[in-house]
PDB file of C-alpha atoms in Angstrom:
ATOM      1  CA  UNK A   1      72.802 178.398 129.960  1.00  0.00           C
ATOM      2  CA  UNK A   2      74.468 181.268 131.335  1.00  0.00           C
ATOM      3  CA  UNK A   3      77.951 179.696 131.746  1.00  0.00           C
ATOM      4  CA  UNK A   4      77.181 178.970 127.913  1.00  0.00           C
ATOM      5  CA  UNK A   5      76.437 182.127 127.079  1.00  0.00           C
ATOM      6  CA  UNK A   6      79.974 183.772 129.481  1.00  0.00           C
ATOM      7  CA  UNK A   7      82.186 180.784 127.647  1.00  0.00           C
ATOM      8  CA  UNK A   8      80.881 181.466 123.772  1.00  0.00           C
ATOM      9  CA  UNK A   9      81.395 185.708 124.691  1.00  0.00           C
ATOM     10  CA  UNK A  10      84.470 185.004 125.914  1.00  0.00           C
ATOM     11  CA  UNK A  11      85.690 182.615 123.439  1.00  0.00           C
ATOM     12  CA  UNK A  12      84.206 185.170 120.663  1.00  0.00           C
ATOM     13  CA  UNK A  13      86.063 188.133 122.046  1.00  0.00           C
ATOM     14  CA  UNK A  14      89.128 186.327 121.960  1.00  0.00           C
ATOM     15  CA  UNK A  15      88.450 185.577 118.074  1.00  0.00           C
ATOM     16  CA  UNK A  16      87.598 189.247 117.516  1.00  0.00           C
ATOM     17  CA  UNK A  17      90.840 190.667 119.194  1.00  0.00           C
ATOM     18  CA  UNK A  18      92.782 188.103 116.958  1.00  0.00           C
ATOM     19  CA  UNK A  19      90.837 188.932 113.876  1.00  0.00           C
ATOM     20  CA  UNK A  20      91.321 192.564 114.491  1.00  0.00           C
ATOM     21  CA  UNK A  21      94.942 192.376 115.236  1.00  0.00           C
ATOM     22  CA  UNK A  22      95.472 190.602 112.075  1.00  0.00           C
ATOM     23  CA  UNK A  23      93.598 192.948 110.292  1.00  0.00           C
ATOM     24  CA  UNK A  24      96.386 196.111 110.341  1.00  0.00           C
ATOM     25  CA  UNK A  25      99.150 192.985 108.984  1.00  0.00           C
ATOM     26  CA  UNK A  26      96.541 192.098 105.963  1.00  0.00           C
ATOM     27  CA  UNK A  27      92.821 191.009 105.578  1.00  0.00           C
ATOM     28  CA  UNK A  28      91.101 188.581 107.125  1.00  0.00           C
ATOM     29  CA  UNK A  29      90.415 185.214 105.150  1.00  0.00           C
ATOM     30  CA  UNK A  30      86.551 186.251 103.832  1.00  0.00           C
ATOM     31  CA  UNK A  31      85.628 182.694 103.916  1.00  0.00           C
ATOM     32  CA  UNK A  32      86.916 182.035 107.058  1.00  0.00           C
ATOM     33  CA  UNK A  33      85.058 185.374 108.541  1.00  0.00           C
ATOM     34  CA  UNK A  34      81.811 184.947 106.520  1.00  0.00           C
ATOM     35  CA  UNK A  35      81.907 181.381 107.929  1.00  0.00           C
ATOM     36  CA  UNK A  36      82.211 182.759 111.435  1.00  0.00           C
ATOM     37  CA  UNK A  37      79.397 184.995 110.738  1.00  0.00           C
ATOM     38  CA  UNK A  38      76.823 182.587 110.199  1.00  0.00           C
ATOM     39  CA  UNK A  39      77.932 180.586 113.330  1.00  0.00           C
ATOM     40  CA  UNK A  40      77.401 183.725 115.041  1.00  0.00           C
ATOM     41  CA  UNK A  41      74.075 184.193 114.213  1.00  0.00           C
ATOM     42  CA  UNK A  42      73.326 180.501 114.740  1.00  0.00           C
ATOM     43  CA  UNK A  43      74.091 180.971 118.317  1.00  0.00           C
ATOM     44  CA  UNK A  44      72.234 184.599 118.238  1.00  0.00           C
ATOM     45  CA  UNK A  45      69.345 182.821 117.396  1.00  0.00           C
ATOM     46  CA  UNK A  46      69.536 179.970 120.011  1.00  0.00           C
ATOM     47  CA  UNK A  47      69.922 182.910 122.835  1.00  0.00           C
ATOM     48  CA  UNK A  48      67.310 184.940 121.605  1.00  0.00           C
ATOM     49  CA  UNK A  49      64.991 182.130 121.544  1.00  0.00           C
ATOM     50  CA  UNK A  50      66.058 181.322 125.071  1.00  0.00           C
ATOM     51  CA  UNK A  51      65.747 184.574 126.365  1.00  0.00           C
ATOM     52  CA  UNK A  52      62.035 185.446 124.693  1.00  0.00           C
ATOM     53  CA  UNK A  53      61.187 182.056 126.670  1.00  0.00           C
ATOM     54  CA  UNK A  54      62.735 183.247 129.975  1.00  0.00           C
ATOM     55  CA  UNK A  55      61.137 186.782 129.170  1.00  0.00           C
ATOM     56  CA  UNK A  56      57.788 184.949 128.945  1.00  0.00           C
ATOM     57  CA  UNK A  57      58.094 182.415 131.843  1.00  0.00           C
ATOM     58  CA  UNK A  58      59.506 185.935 133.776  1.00  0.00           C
ATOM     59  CA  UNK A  59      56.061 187.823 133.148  1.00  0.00           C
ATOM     60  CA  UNK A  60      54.035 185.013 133.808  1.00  0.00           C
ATOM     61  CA  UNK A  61      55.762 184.412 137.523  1.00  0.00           C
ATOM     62  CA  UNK A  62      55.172 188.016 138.178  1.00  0.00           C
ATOM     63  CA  UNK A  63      51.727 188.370 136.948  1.00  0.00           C
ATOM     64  CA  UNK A  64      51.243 185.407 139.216  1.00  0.00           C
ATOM     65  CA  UNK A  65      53.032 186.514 141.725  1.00  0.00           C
ATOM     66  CA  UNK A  66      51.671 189.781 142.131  1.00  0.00           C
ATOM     67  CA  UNK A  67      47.883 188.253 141.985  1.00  0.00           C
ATOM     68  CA  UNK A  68      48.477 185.765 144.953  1.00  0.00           C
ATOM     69  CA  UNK A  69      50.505 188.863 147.004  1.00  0.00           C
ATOM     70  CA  UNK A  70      46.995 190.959 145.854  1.00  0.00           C
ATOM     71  CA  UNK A  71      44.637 188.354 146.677  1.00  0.00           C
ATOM     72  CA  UNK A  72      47.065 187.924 150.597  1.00  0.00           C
ATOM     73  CA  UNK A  73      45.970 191.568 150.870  1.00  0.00           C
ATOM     74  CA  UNK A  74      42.158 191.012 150.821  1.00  0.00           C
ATOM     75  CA  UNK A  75      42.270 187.475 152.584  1.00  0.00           C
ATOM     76  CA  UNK A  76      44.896 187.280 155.076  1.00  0.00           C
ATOM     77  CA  UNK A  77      45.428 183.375 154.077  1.00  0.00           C
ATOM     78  CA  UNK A  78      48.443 181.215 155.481  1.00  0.00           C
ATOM     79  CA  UNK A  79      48.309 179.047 152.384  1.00  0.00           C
ATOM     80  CA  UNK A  80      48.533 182.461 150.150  1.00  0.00           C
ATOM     81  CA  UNK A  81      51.669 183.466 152.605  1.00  0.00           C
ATOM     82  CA  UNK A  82      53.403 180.312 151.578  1.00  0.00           C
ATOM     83  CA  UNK A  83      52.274 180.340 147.953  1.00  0.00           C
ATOM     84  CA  UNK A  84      53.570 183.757 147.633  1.00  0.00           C
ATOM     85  CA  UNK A  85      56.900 183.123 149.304  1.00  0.00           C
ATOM     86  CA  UNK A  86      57.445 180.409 146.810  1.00  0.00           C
ATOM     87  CA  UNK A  87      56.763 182.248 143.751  1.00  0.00           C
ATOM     88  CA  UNK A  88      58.946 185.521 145.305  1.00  0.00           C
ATOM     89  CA  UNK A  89      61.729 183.028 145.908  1.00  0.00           C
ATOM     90  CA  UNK A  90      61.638 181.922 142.281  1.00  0.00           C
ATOM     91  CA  UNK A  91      60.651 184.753 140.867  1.00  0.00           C
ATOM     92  CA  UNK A  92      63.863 186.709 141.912  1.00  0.00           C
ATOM     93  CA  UNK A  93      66.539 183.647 140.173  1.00  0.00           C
ATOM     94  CA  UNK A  94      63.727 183.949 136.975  1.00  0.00           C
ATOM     95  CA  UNK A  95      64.909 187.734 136.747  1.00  0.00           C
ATOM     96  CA  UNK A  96      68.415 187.069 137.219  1.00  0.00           C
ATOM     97  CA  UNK A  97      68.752 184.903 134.857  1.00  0.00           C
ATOM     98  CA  UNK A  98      66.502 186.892 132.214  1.00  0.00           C
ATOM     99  CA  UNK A  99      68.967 190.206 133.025  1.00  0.00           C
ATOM    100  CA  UNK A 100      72.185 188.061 132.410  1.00  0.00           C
ATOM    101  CA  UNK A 101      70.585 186.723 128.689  1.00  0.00           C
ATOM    102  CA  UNK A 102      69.392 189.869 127.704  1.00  0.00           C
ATOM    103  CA  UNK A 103      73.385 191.874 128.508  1.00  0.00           C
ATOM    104  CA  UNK A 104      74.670 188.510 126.924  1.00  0.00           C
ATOM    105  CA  UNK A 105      72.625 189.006 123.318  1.00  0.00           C
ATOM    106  CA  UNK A 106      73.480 192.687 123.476  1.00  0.00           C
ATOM    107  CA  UNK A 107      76.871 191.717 123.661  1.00  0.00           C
ATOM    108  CA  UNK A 108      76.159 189.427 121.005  1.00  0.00           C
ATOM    109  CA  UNK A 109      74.853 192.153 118.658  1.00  0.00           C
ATOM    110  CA  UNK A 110      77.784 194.244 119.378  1.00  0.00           C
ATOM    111  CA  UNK A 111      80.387 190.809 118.108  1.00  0.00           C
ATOM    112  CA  UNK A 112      78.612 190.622 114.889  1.00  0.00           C
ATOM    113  CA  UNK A 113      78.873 194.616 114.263  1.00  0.00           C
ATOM    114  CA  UNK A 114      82.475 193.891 114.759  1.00  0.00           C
ATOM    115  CA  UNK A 115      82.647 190.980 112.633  1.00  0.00           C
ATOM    116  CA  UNK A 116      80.530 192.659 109.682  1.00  0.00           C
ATOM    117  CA  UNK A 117      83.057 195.440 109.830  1.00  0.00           C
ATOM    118  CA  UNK A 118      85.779 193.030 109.490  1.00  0.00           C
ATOM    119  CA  UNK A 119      84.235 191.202 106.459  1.00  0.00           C
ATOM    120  CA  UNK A 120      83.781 194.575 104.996  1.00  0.00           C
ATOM    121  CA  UNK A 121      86.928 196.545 105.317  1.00  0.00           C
TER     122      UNK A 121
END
């Protein structure tokens, strides 16, 4: 997902430098840019939806996580060590990847500013 999400940014910055450019020789073609619009928030939508999953799976690893390392506290447990490890081990990637979606759709919101203001000038 996130080399997705780096290709389609780049690939729509690209677009938006071209579309710009064009713009001080004569307007845009409104079909073409309306048309570009709603693919753009097509894909908003798919990475929004994947990043309120990631947010949730996120929360739930470190509510987890943060019980078992609470529970290690009162009962000293080897198993608890290990458990704990695990979930740490994931839970770090888990955020990671959550930071790197959330940028990416605030990136996102930022193309289709520019691409309103394009079908609108």
């Amino acid at each position: 997902m996130e080399k997705r999400l780096k290709n389609y940014l780049a690939a729509m910055d690209r677009l938006l430098a071209s579309l710009e450019a064009a713009r001080s020789d004569a307007k845009p073609n409104e079909l073409n840019t309306e048309d570009m619009l709603r693919e753009h928030l097509t894909q908003l939508r798919f990475f929004q939806h994947e990043r309120l999953v990631h947010l949730i799976v996120t929360c739930l690893f470190a509510v987890l996580t943060f019980a078992v390392f609470f529970a290690l506290l009162f009962t000293m447990n080897a198993g608890l060590f290990v458990l704990f490890a695990a979930l740490l081990v994931l839970l770090i990637p888990y955020i990671r990847h959550y930071y790197i979606l959330e940028n990416g759709v605030q990136r996102m919101y930022g193309q289709y500013d520019r691409l309103l203001a394009l079908l609108h000038s």
